[in-house]
Coordinates of C-alpha atoms in Angstrom, one line a residue:
Chain A
M1 CA 101.9 97.4 50.7
S2 CA 101.1 94.8 53.3
E3 CA 100.8 92.0 50.7
N4 CA 104.5 92.1 50.0
Y5 CA 105.4 91.6 53.6
A6 CA 107.1 88.3 54.6
P7 CA 108.3 87.7 58.2
K8 CA 112.1 87.0 58.4
S9 CA 111.9 84.1 60.9
A10 CA 110.6 80.7 60.0
V11 CA 108.2 80.7 63.0
G12 CA 107.0 84.1 61.9
R13 CA 106.3 82.8 58.4
W14 CA 104.6 79.7 59.7
F15 CA 102.3 81.8 61.9
N16 CA 101.7 84.5 59.3
D17 CA 100.6 81.9 56.7
R18 CA 98.0 80.7 59.0
L19 CA 96.9 84.0 60.6
P20 CA 98.2 87.1 58.8
L21 CA 98.3 89.1 62.0
L22 CA 101.8 90.3 61.4
N23 CA 100.8 91.5 57.9
L24 CA 98.0 93.5 59.4
I25 CA 100.2 95.2 62.1
Y26 CA 103.0 95.7 59.6
G27 CA 100.8 97.4 57.0
H28 CA 99.2 99.7 59.5
L29 CA 102.3 100.7 61.4
L30 CA 105.3 100.6 59.2
P31 CA 105.0 101.5 55.5
Y32 CA 101.6 103.1 55.8
P33 CA 101.9 106.2 53.6
T34 CA 101.4 109.4 55.5
P35 CA 101.4 113.0 54.2
K36 CA 104.8 114.4 54.6
N37 CA 103.7 117.7 56.1
L38 CA 101.8 116.6 59.3
N39 CA 102.6 119.0 62.1
Y40 CA 102.7 118.4 65.9
W41 CA 98.9 118.7 66.2
W42 CA 98.8 115.4 64.4
T43 CA 100.7 113.6 67.2
F44 CA 97.7 113.6 69.6
G45 CA 96.3 110.5 68.0
G46 CA 99.2 108.5 69.3
I47 CA 99.2 110.4 72.6
L48 CA 95.5 109.5 73.0
T49 CA 96.2 105.8 72.4
F50 CA 98.9 106.0 75.0
C51 CA 96.4 107.7 77.4
L52 CA 93.8 105.0 76.9
I53 CA 96.3 102.2 77.5
T54 CA 97.6 104.0 80.6
Q55 CA 94.1 104.3 82.0
I56 CA 93.3 100.7 81.4
I57 CA 96.5 99.4 83.0
T58 CA 96.4 101.7 86.1
G59 CA 92.7 101.1 86.3
L60 CA 93.2 97.3 86.3
V61 CA 95.6 97.4 89.2
L62 CA 93.5 99.9 91.2
A63 CA 90.6 97.6 90.8
M64 CA 92.6 94.9 92.6
H65 CA 92.5 97.1 95.8
Y66 CA 89.3 99.1 95.4
V67 CA 86.0 98.0 97.0
A68 CA 82.8 99.1 95.2
D69 CA 80.5 99.3 98.3
A70 CA 79.1 102.5 99.8
D71 CA 80.4 101.6 103.2
L72 CA 83.9 100.6 102.1
A73 CA 84.7 102.6 98.9
F74 CA 86.1 105.7 100.5
A75 CA 88.2 103.8 103.0
S76 CA 89.5 101.5 100.3
V77 CA 90.7 104.5 98.3
E78 CA 92.5 105.8 101.4
H79 CA 93.9 102.3 101.8
I80 CA 95.3 102.5 98.3
M81 CA 96.8 105.9 99.1
R82 CA 98.4 104.9 102.4
D83 CA 99.0 101.2 102.5
V84 CA 99.2 99.7 99.0
N85 CA 102.8 99.7 97.6
Y86 CA 103.0 102.6 95.2
G87 CA 99.2 102.9 95.5
W88 CA 99.5 106.7 95.7
L89 CA 101.4 106.7 92.4
L90 CA 99.0 104.4 90.6
R91 CA 96.0 106.4 91.8
Y92 CA 97.5 109.8 90.9
I93 CA 98.5 108.5 87.4
H94 CA 94.9 107.3 86.9
A95 CA 93.2 110.5 88.2
N96 CA 95.5 112.9 86.4
G97 CA 95.6 110.6 83.4
A98 CA 91.8 111.2 83.0
S99 CA 92.4 115.0 82.9
L100 CA 95.3 114.7 80.5
F101 CA 93.3 112.3 78.3
F102 CA 90.6 115.0 78.0
M103 CA 93.2 117.7 77.4
A104 CA 94.6 115.6 74.5
V105 CA 91.2 114.7 73.1
Y106 CA 90.1 118.4 73.0
I107 CA 93.3 119.3 71.2
H108 CA 92.7 116.4 68.8
M109 CA 89.2 117.6 68.1
A110 CA 90.3 121.2 67.7
R111 CA 92.8 120.1 65.2
S112 CA 90.1 118.3 63.3
L113 CA 87.9 121.4 63.3
F114 CA 90.7 123.7 62.2
Y115 CA 92.0 121.5 59.3
G116 CA 88.5 120.2 58.3
S117 CA 89.5 116.6 58.9
Y118 CA 85.8 115.6 59.4
K119 CA 84.9 116.3 55.8
E120 CA 84.3 113.9 52.9
P121 CA 85.7 111.2 52.8
R122 CA 86.4 111.1 56.5
E123 CA 82.9 111.7 58.0
L124 CA 82.8 108.2 59.5
I125 CA 86.2 108.6 61.2
W126 CA 84.8 111.8 62.8
I127 CA 81.5 110.2 63.8
I128 CA 83.2 107.2 65.4
G129 CA 85.4 109.8 67.2
V130 CA 82.2 111.6 68.6
F131 CA 81.1 108.2 70.0
I132 CA 84.5 107.7 71.6
F133 CA 84.1 111.1 73.1
L134 CA 80.7 110.2 74.5
L135 CA 82.0 107.0 76.0
M136 CA 84.9 108.9 77.5
I137 CA 82.5 111.3 79.1
A138 CA 80.5 108.5 80.6
T139 CA 83.6 106.6 81.7
A140 CA 85.2 109.7 83.3
F141 CA 82.0 110.6 85.1
M142 CA 81.5 107.1 86.5
G143 CA 85.1 106.9 87.5
Y144 CA 84.8 110.2 89.4
V145 CA 81.9 108.7 91.5
L146 CA 84.0 105.7 92.6
P147 CA 86.1 107.3 95.4
W148 CA 82.7 108.1 97.1
G149 CA 83.7 111.5 98.4
Q150 CA 81.4 114.5 98.7
M151 CA 81.9 115.6 95.1
S152 CA 81.5 112.0 93.9
F153 CA 78.2 111.6 95.6
W154 CA 76.7 114.9 94.7
G155 CA 78.0 114.8 91.2
A156 CA 76.3 111.4 90.8
T157 CA 73.2 112.8 92.4
V158 CA 73.0 115.8 90.0
I159 CA 73.9 114.0 86.9
T160 CA 71.5 111.0 87.5
N161 CA 68.8 113.5 88.3
L162 CA 69.2 114.9 84.8
F163 CA 67.2 111.8 83.7
S164 CA 64.3 112.8 86.0
A165 CA 63.7 115.7 83.4
I166 CA 62.4 113.1 80.9
P167 CA 58.6 113.6 80.8
L168 CA 56.4 110.9 82.3
V169 CA 59.0 108.2 82.9
G170 CA 61.7 110.4 84.4
E171 CA 61.2 109.2 88.0
S172 CA 61.0 105.5 87.0
V173 CA 64.2 105.9 85.0
T174 CA 66.1 107.5 87.8
N175 CA 65.0 104.9 90.3
W176 CA 66.0 102.2 87.8
L177 CA 69.5 103.9 87.5
W178 CA 69.9 104.2 91.3
G179 CA 68.5 100.7 92.1
G180 CA 66.7 102.6 95.0
Y181 CA 65.2 105.9 95.8
A182 CA 68.5 107.9 96.1
V183 CA 72.1 107.5 95.1
G184 CA 73.6 104.7 97.2
S185 CA 75.5 101.4 97.2
P186 CA 73.6 99.8 94.3
L187 CA 74.5 102.7 92.0
L188 CA 78.1 102.7 93.1
T189 CA 78.5 99.0 92.3
R190 CA 76.9 99.3 88.9
F191 CA 79.0 102.4 88.1
F192 CA 82.1 100.4 89.0
T193 CA 81.1 97.6 86.7
L194 CA 80.4 99.9 83.8
H195 CA 83.5 102.0 84.5
Y196 CA 85.5 98.8 84.1
L197 CA 83.7 97.8 80.8
M198 CA 83.7 101.1 78.9
P199 CA 87.4 101.5 78.3
F200 CA 87.3 98.3 76.4
L201 CA 84.4 99.5 74.3
I202 CA 86.5 102.7 73.7
F203 CA 89.4 100.5 72.7
A204 CA 87.2 98.6 70.1
L205 CA 86.0 102.0 68.7
V206 CA 89.6 103.2 68.5
I207 CA 90.4 100.2 66.3
L208 CA 87.5 101.1 64.0
H209 CA 88.6 104.8 64.2
V210 CA 92.1 103.9 62.9
W211 CA 90.8 101.4 60.4
A212 CA 88.5 104.0 58.9
L213 CA 91.4 106.5 58.9
H214 CA 93.6 104.2 57.0
V215 CA 91.2 103.9 54.1
P216 CA 91.5 107.4 52.8
G217 CA 94.7 108.1 54.8
N218 CA 95.4 111.1 56.9
N219 CA 94.2 114.6 56.2
N220 CA 97.0 117.2 56.3
P221 CA 97.5 120.9 57.1
E222 CA 96.9 121.9 53.5
G223 CA 93.7 119.8 53.5
I224 CA 94.2 118.6 49.9
N225 CA 93.9 115.1 48.6
V226 CA 97.2 113.3 48.6
V227 CA 97.9 110.3 46.4
Q228 CA 99.1 107.5 48.6
G229 CA 102.6 106.4 47.7
S230 CA 103.3 109.6 45.8
Q231 CA 106.1 112.1 46.6
D232 CA 103.7 113.8 49.0
T233 CA 103.8 110.8 51.4
V234 CA 106.4 109.2 53.6
P235 CA 106.2 105.8 55.3
F236 CA 104.8 106.0 58.8
H237 CA 107.9 104.3 60.2
P238 CA 110.3 105.8 60.9
H239 CA 109.1 109.4 60.1
Y240 CA 106.0 109.6 62.2
V241 CA 106.9 107.0 64.7
V242 CA 109.8 109.1 65.8
K243 CA 107.8 112.4 65.6
D244 CA 105.0 110.8 67.7
M245 CA 107.5 109.4 70.2
F246 CA 109.1 112.8 70.7
A247 CA 105.7 114.5 71.2
L248 CA 104.8 111.7 73.6
V249 CA 107.9 112.3 75.7
V250 CA 107.0 116.1 75.9
F251 CA 103.5 115.1 76.9
L252 CA 104.9 112.8 79.5
V253 CA 106.9 115.6 81.0
V254 CA 103.7 117.5 81.6
F255 CA 102.0 114.3 82.8
A256 CA 104.8 113.7 85.3
G257 CA 104.7 117.3 86.4
F258 CA 101.0 116.9 87.4
V259 CA 101.5 113.5 89.0
F260 CA 104.6 114.3 91.1
F261 CA 104.2 118.0 91.9
V262 CA 100.6 119.0 91.8
P263 CA 98.6 115.7 91.9
N264 CA 95.5 117.4 93.3
L265 CA 95.5 120.6 91.3
L266 CA 92.7 119.5 89.0
G267 CA 90.7 117.8 91.7
H268 CA 88.4 119.2 94.4
T269 CA 89.3 119.1 98.1
D270 CA 85.7 118.3 98.9
N271 CA 86.3 114.8 97.5
Y272 CA 88.5 114.0 100.4
I273 CA 85.5 114.2 102.6
E274 CA 83.5 111.0 102.7
A275 CA 80.1 111.1 100.9
N276 CA 77.4 112.4 103.2
P277 CA 73.8 112.1 101.9
L278 CA 72.6 114.7 104.4
Q279 CA 74.8 117.6 103.3
T280 CA 75.6 119.0 99.9
P281 CA 78.9 120.9 99.5
E282 CA 78.6 124.7 99.3
H283 CA 80.0 124.9 95.8
I284 CA 79.5 122.0 93.6
V285 CA 81.2 121.9 90.2
P286 CA 82.1 119.0 87.8
E287 CA 85.6 118.2 86.7
W288 CA 87.2 120.9 84.5
Y289 CA 86.7 118.9 81.3
F290 CA 82.9 119.0 81.7
L291 CA 82.6 122.7 82.6
P292 CA 81.6 124.0 79.1
F293 CA 78.7 121.6 78.9
Y294 CA 77.8 122.3 82.5
A295 CA 77.6 126.0 81.6
I296 CA 75.3 125.2 78.8
L297 CA 73.1 123.1 81.1
R298 CA 72.8 126.0 83.6
S299 CA 72.2 128.7 81.1
V300 CA 68.7 127.4 80.5
P301 CA 66.1 128.3 83.1
D302 CA 64.1 125.1 82.4
K303 CA 65.0 121.6 83.7
L304 CA 64.2 119.6 80.6
G305 CA 65.4 122.4 78.2
G306 CA 68.8 122.5 79.9
V307 CA 69.3 118.8 79.6
I308 CA 68.2 118.8 76.0
L309 CA 70.6 121.6 75.1
M310 CA 73.5 120.0 76.9
V311 CA 73.0 116.7 75.1
S312 CA 72.6 118.6 71.8
A313 CA 75.8 120.4 72.3
I314 CA 77.6 117.0 72.0
A315 CA 75.2 115.4 69.5
I316 CA 75.5 118.3 67.1
L317 CA 79.1 117.4 66.5
A318 CA 78.1 114.2 64.8
F319 CA 76.3 116.3 62.1
L320 CA 79.2 118.6 61.6
P321 CA 80.3 117.0 58.2
W322 CA 77.0 118.1 56.7
L323 CA 76.6 121.4 58.6
D324 CA 79.8 122.6 57.2
T325 CA 79.0 123.2 53.6
S326 CA 82.4 124.3 52.4
K327 CA 84.3 121.9 50.2
V328 CA 87.7 123.3 51.2
R329 CA 89.0 121.5 54.3
S330 CA 91.9 123.4 55.8
A331 CA 91.2 126.7 57.6
K332 CA 94.5 127.9 56.0
Y333 CA 92.6 128.4 52.8
R334 CA 89.4 129.7 54.3
P335 CA 90.0 133.3 55.5
L336 CA 86.6 133.7 57.2
Y337 CA 86.3 130.2 58.7
R338 CA 89.8 130.7 60.1
Q339 CA 88.5 133.6 62.2
F340 CA 85.3 131.9 63.2
V341 CA 86.9 128.7 64.3
W342 CA 89.2 130.7 66.6
L343 CA 86.2 132.5 67.9
F344 CA 84.5 129.1 68.5
F345 CA 87.5 127.9 70.5
A346 CA 87.5 131.1 72.5
N347 CA 83.8 130.7 73.2
V348 CA 84.2 127.1 74.4
I349 CA 86.9 128.2 76.8
L350 CA 84.7 131.1 78.0
L351 CA 81.9 128.5 78.6
G352 CA 84.4 126.5 80.6
Y353 CA 85.2 129.5 82.7
L354 CA 81.6 130.3 83.3
G355 CA 80.8 126.7 84.2
A356 CA 83.1 127.1 87.2
Q357 CA 81.4 130.3 88.4
T358 CA 78.2 130.7 90.3
A359 CA 75.2 130.8 88.0
D360 CA 73.8 134.2 88.6
G361 CA 74.0 137.9 87.6
L362 CA 76.3 138.8 84.9
F363 CA 77.8 135.3 84.6
L364 CA 74.4 133.9 83.8
I365 CA 73.8 136.5 81.1
I366 CA 77.2 135.9 79.4
G367 CA 76.6 132.2 79.8
R368 CA 73.4 132.5 77.8
I369 CA 75.1 134.5 75.0
A370 CA 78.0 132.1 74.8
T371 CA 75.6 129.1 74.7
A372 CA 73.6 130.8 71.9
Y373 CA 76.9 131.4 70.0
Y374 CA 78.0 127.8 70.4
F375 CA 74.9 126.6 68.6
A376 CA 74.9 129.5 66.1
H377 CA 78.4 128.4 65.0
F378 CA 77.1 125.1 63.9
I379 CA 73.6 125.9 62.6
I380 CA 74.1 129.4 61.2
I381 CA 77.7 130.3 60.6
L382 CA 79.0 127.0 59.2
P383 CA 76.2 126.4 56.7
L384 CA 76.4 130.0 55.4
L385 CA 80.1 130.2 55.2
G386 CA 80.2 127.5 52.5
Y387 CA 78.2 129.9 50.2
I388 CA 79.6 133.3 51.0
E389 CA 83.2 132.6 51.7
K390 CA 85.8 133.3 49.0
T391 CA 88.4 130.6 49.6
K392 CA 92.1 130.9 48.6
P393 CA 93.4 128.8 45.7
L394 CA 94.5 125.3 46.9
P395 CA 98.0 124.1 46.1
K396 CA 98.3 121.2 43.7
S397 CA 100.7 119.2 45.9
L398 CA 102.1 119.4 49.4
S399 CA 105.4 120.6 48.1
E400 CA 104.0 123.5 46.1
P401 CA 103.4 126.0 49.1
V402 CA 106.9 125.6 50.4
L403 CA 108.8 125.8 47.1
S404 CA 110.4 129.1 45.9
P405 CA 109.0 130.5 42.6
E406 CA 112.2 129.3 40.8
E407 CA 111.9 125.8 42.2
R408 CA 108.2 125.8 41.3
Q409 CA 109.1 126.7 37.7
M410 CA 111.8 124.0 37.6
K411 CA 109.4 121.5 38.8
A412 CA 106.8 122.5 36.3
A413 CA 109.4 122.3 33.5
A414 CA 110.5 118.9 34.6
S415 CA 106.9 117.5 34.8
G416 CA 106.3 119.2 31.4
A417 CA 109.3 117.4 29.9
S418 CA 108.4 114.1 31.2
A419 CA 104.8 114.4 30.0
Chain B
M1 CA 137.6 96.2 54.2
S2 CA 136.0 99.2 55.9
E3 CA 136.1 99.2 59.7
K4 CA 132.8 99.6 61.5
Q5 CA 132.6 103.2 62.5
V6 CA 130.8 104.3 65.6
T7 CA 129.0 107.4 64.5
R8 CA 127.4 110.1 66.7
R9 CA 124.0 108.7 65.5
N10 CA 124.9 105.2 66.7
F11 CA 125.8 106.6 70.1
L12 CA 122.5 108.6 70.4
Y13 CA 120.5 105.6 69.2
V14 CA 122.0 103.3 71.8
T15 CA 121.8 105.7 74.7
T16 CA 118.3 106.7 73.9
G17 CA 117.3 103.0 73.7
A18 CA 119.0 102.3 77.0
F19 CA 117.3 105.2 78.8
A20 CA 113.9 104.1 77.4
A21 CA 114.5 100.6 78.6
A22 CA 115.6 101.7 82.1
G23 CA 112.7 104.1 82.3
A24 CA 110.2 101.4 81.2
A25 CA 111.6 98.9 83.7
S26 CA 111.5 101.4 86.6
L27 CA 107.9 102.3 85.6
A28 CA 106.9 98.7 85.5
W29 CA 108.1 98.0 89.1
P30 CA 105.2 99.8 90.9
F31 CA 102.7 97.8 88.8
V32 CA 104.4 94.6 90.0
D33 CA 105.0 95.7 93.6
Q34 CA 101.4 96.8 94.2
M35 CA 100.5 93.1 94.5
N36 CA 103.0 92.5 97.3
P37 CA 101.8 92.5 100.9
D38 CA 100.9 96.1 101.7
A39 CA 101.6 98.2 104.8
S40 CA 98.3 97.2 106.4
V41 CA 99.1 93.5 106.0
K42 CA 102.7 93.9 107.3
A43 CA 101.3 95.7 110.4
L44 CA 99.6 92.5 111.4
A45 CA 102.8 90.4 111.2
S46 CA 103.0 89.5 114.9
T47 CA 100.4 88.0 117.3
E48 CA 100.5 87.7 121.1
I49 CA 98.9 84.7 122.8
D50 CA 97.9 84.1 126.4
L51 CA 98.7 80.4 127.2
R52 CA 97.0 80.2 130.6
P53 CA 93.7 78.6 129.5
I54 CA 95.4 75.6 127.9
I55 CA 95.8 72.4 129.9
P56 CA 98.2 69.6 129.1
G57 CA 96.9 67.5 126.2
Q58 CA 95.0 70.5 124.7
S59 CA 95.7 72.4 121.5
I60 CA 94.6 75.7 120.2
T61 CA 94.8 77.1 116.7
V62 CA 95.5 80.9 116.3
M63 CA 95.7 83.0 113.2
W64 CA 99.0 84.6 112.3
R65 CA 99.5 86.4 109.0
G66 CA 96.3 84.8 107.8
K67 CA 97.6 81.3 108.5
P68 CA 96.6 78.8 111.3
V69 CA 99.3 78.2 114.0
F70 CA 98.9 75.2 116.2
I71 CA 99.9 75.6 119.9
R72 CA 99.9 72.3 121.7
R73 CA 100.6 71.8 125.4
R74 CA 102.1 68.3 125.1
T75 CA 101.6 65.5 127.6
Q76 CA 104.7 63.9 129.1
A77 CA 104.0 60.7 127.0
E78 CA 104.0 62.8 123.8
I79 CA 107.3 64.5 124.7
D80 CA 108.9 61.2 125.5
E81 CA 107.7 59.7 122.2
A82 CA 109.1 62.6 120.3
K83 CA 112.4 62.5 122.0
K84 CA 113.1 58.8 121.6
V85 CA 112.8 58.7 117.8
N86 CA 115.9 57.7 116.0
L87 CA 116.9 60.7 113.7
A88 CA 118.0 58.3 111.0
D89 CA 114.4 57.1 110.5
L90 CA 113.2 60.6 109.6
P91 CA 112.9 62.0 106.1
H92 CA 113.7 65.4 107.4
P93 CA 115.9 64.9 110.5
E94 CA 115.4 67.4 113.3
E95 CA 115.8 67.0 117.0
D96 CA 112.6 67.6 119.1
S97 CA 114.7 70.1 121.2
D98 CA 115.3 72.1 118.0
R99 CA 111.6 72.3 117.4
A100 CA 110.3 73.2 120.8
Q101 CA 111.9 76.0 122.9
N102 CA 110.1 74.6 125.9
P103 CA 109.3 70.9 125.5
E104 CA 105.8 71.3 127.0
W105 CA 104.8 73.8 124.2
L106 CA 104.9 72.9 120.6
V107 CA 104.2 75.9 118.3
M108 CA 104.1 75.4 114.5
V109 CA 102.4 76.6 111.4
G110 CA 99.4 74.4 110.8
I111 CA 99.9 74.0 107.1
C112 CA 100.9 70.8 105.4
T113 CA 104.2 71.2 103.6
H114 CA 102.9 69.2 100.7
L115 CA 100.2 71.5 99.1
G116 CA 99.0 73.7 101.9
C117 CA 96.0 71.9 103.5
V118 CA 95.5 72.1 107.3
P119 CA 96.4 68.7 109.0
L120 CA 94.0 67.2 111.6
G121 CA 95.4 67.0 115.1
Q122 CA 96.0 63.7 117.1
K123 CA 95.4 61.6 114.0
G124 CA 97.5 59.3 111.8
D125 CA 99.9 56.5 112.4
Y126 CA 102.2 58.5 114.7
N127 CA 99.7 60.0 117.0
G128 CA 100.6 63.5 115.8
W129 CA 98.9 65.2 112.8
F130 CA 97.4 63.8 109.6
C131 CA 96.7 65.7 106.5
P132 CA 93.4 64.6 104.9
C133 CA 94.3 65.9 101.4
H134 CA 97.1 63.5 100.4
G135 CA 97.8 61.4 103.5
S136 CA 100.9 62.9 105.1
H137 CA 101.5 61.6 108.7
Y138 CA 103.3 63.8 111.2
D139 CA 104.5 62.7 114.7
T140 CA 104.1 64.4 118.1
S141 CA 106.8 66.8 117.2
G142 CA 105.2 67.7 113.8
R143 CA 107.8 65.9 111.9
I144 CA 106.9 64.2 108.6
R145 CA 107.0 60.4 108.9
K146 CA 105.0 59.1 106.0
G147 CA 103.3 60.5 102.9
P148 CA 104.1 62.9 100.2
A149 CA 105.0 66.0 102.3
P150 CA 108.7 66.9 101.8
T151 CA 109.5 68.6 105.2
N152 CA 108.4 68.9 108.8
L153 CA 105.7 71.3 109.8
E154 CA 107.2 74.8 109.8
I155 CA 108.2 76.4 113.2
P156 CA 107.5 80.1 113.1
D157 CA 109.7 82.7 114.9
Y158 CA 108.3 83.1 118.4
V159 CA 109.4 84.2 121.9
F160 CA 108.2 83.6 125.4
L161 CA 107.4 87.1 126.6
N162 CA 106.9 85.6 130.1
E163 CA 105.8 82.2 131.6
T164 CA 102.4 82.4 130.1
T165 CA 102.6 84.6 127.0
I166 CA 104.2 84.0 123.6
K167 CA 104.6 86.3 120.7
I168 CA 104.6 84.8 117.2
G169 CA 106.4 86.7 114.4

């Protein structure tokens, strides 16, 4: 596809002969053959790219005004909100952008789970995605520390203290992270540096993610293999460019709704109080997107055990392509998995709810059951389903499921005649 | 020959594109404007100075908007020298009376109009200011006389609040 491309202008040809950059962009964005039946759940890849770029650009301009020093950080954020031209807008886009980024990434991951996009031959796309998710978690957490409010400070304290659970070297590791004996200015400065670096690492991984995707091509709602360039595919441009743009506009409506009408809905009021190392807020919770993992951490009555389980909850995702033993990708053709995957989604949402509650009484008991179920889904249900589930017959092409019986006959006759 | 028909699709295509362009441009503005002087900088845009400690022949340098401002209480000899200059000899002709509201007090931004260095006081061929960076000579009225600078030293907006106090900005 891309080999045939020749730029129209003489300058374009001159450039392209020496560095085929235009070829590369052209091949991946314009005629790239895409399954013709991708639904709106597939638009979140483009939305996520938009989110990443938005975070990088708003972050860049915020960094022009922010000061990463424990004595000045909180005031510099207030300076951004009150003094800097449009500072309030830039900060609200960046803060709410992080939340919407996670909202989009969870939908993107759920889509992959539902339609089995992580399966052979797309395992590596999925694993790179898990690493992107890990980097996103680290970036978002460090970013939340930067305003140096009460939640920033105590969130940083709690999360860095997780490392003290490591046997023998725990204390040395935490002191190394802090650059001192408690959370303070050295930690803030290094978090700022890393928070600035990581989005670019994410960007590099996104390029690998898309590159790996474009080798086998997109999965699709039917989950069957599609021959690139056959009648089952359409060029990416204009079909999916327009569809992605439309989805992005709808997404932006939601985004603007948060930024302009409820910019602090997803934040915590406590973070508008400057960090005070002498007093912990009464009710400390992480940002909403970390709540399910926070619930898993708290459900274990052992310090080290809780940390191990929380890390495992994310790490286990990387092994998903081999834990799921079924060869059929899409949940559409897996009657049992279809129910279990919804149960899994509901369980994650339940964990998120529990993560925001106080960890005692009934909440704690339910939290333990939900945590057990989270892992059971991966290490018991998924491996077993591949053996016991009776899957529905897969269609031969993307057209087949949507054709009427007569059309199907006609098509069969036509292909029979041509054969 | 077929006439070029404007279809409904053309119309939608162009209007959508126009809205997208206008939206992108208006969204780009905050990202540009955030680098402009902010509210806290603008709040410092004027400075009041007490002139009482300055005796004739003495200068002080004050900060205004992050820039040095020279305030010189000129001697009678300096005033006379500034007044007797033939305007035709000046690269940037300005009367001394246009540069000093009160001939005794010369108030000007202490930044060379060439490339922004701070000139040294009572130096140079004209007994005024001399810029060490590229050798511009200013006279006792801060007017450029020799060297690469294109214009006279800038006079900021200022008012005498009373006999002994001025407000710059």
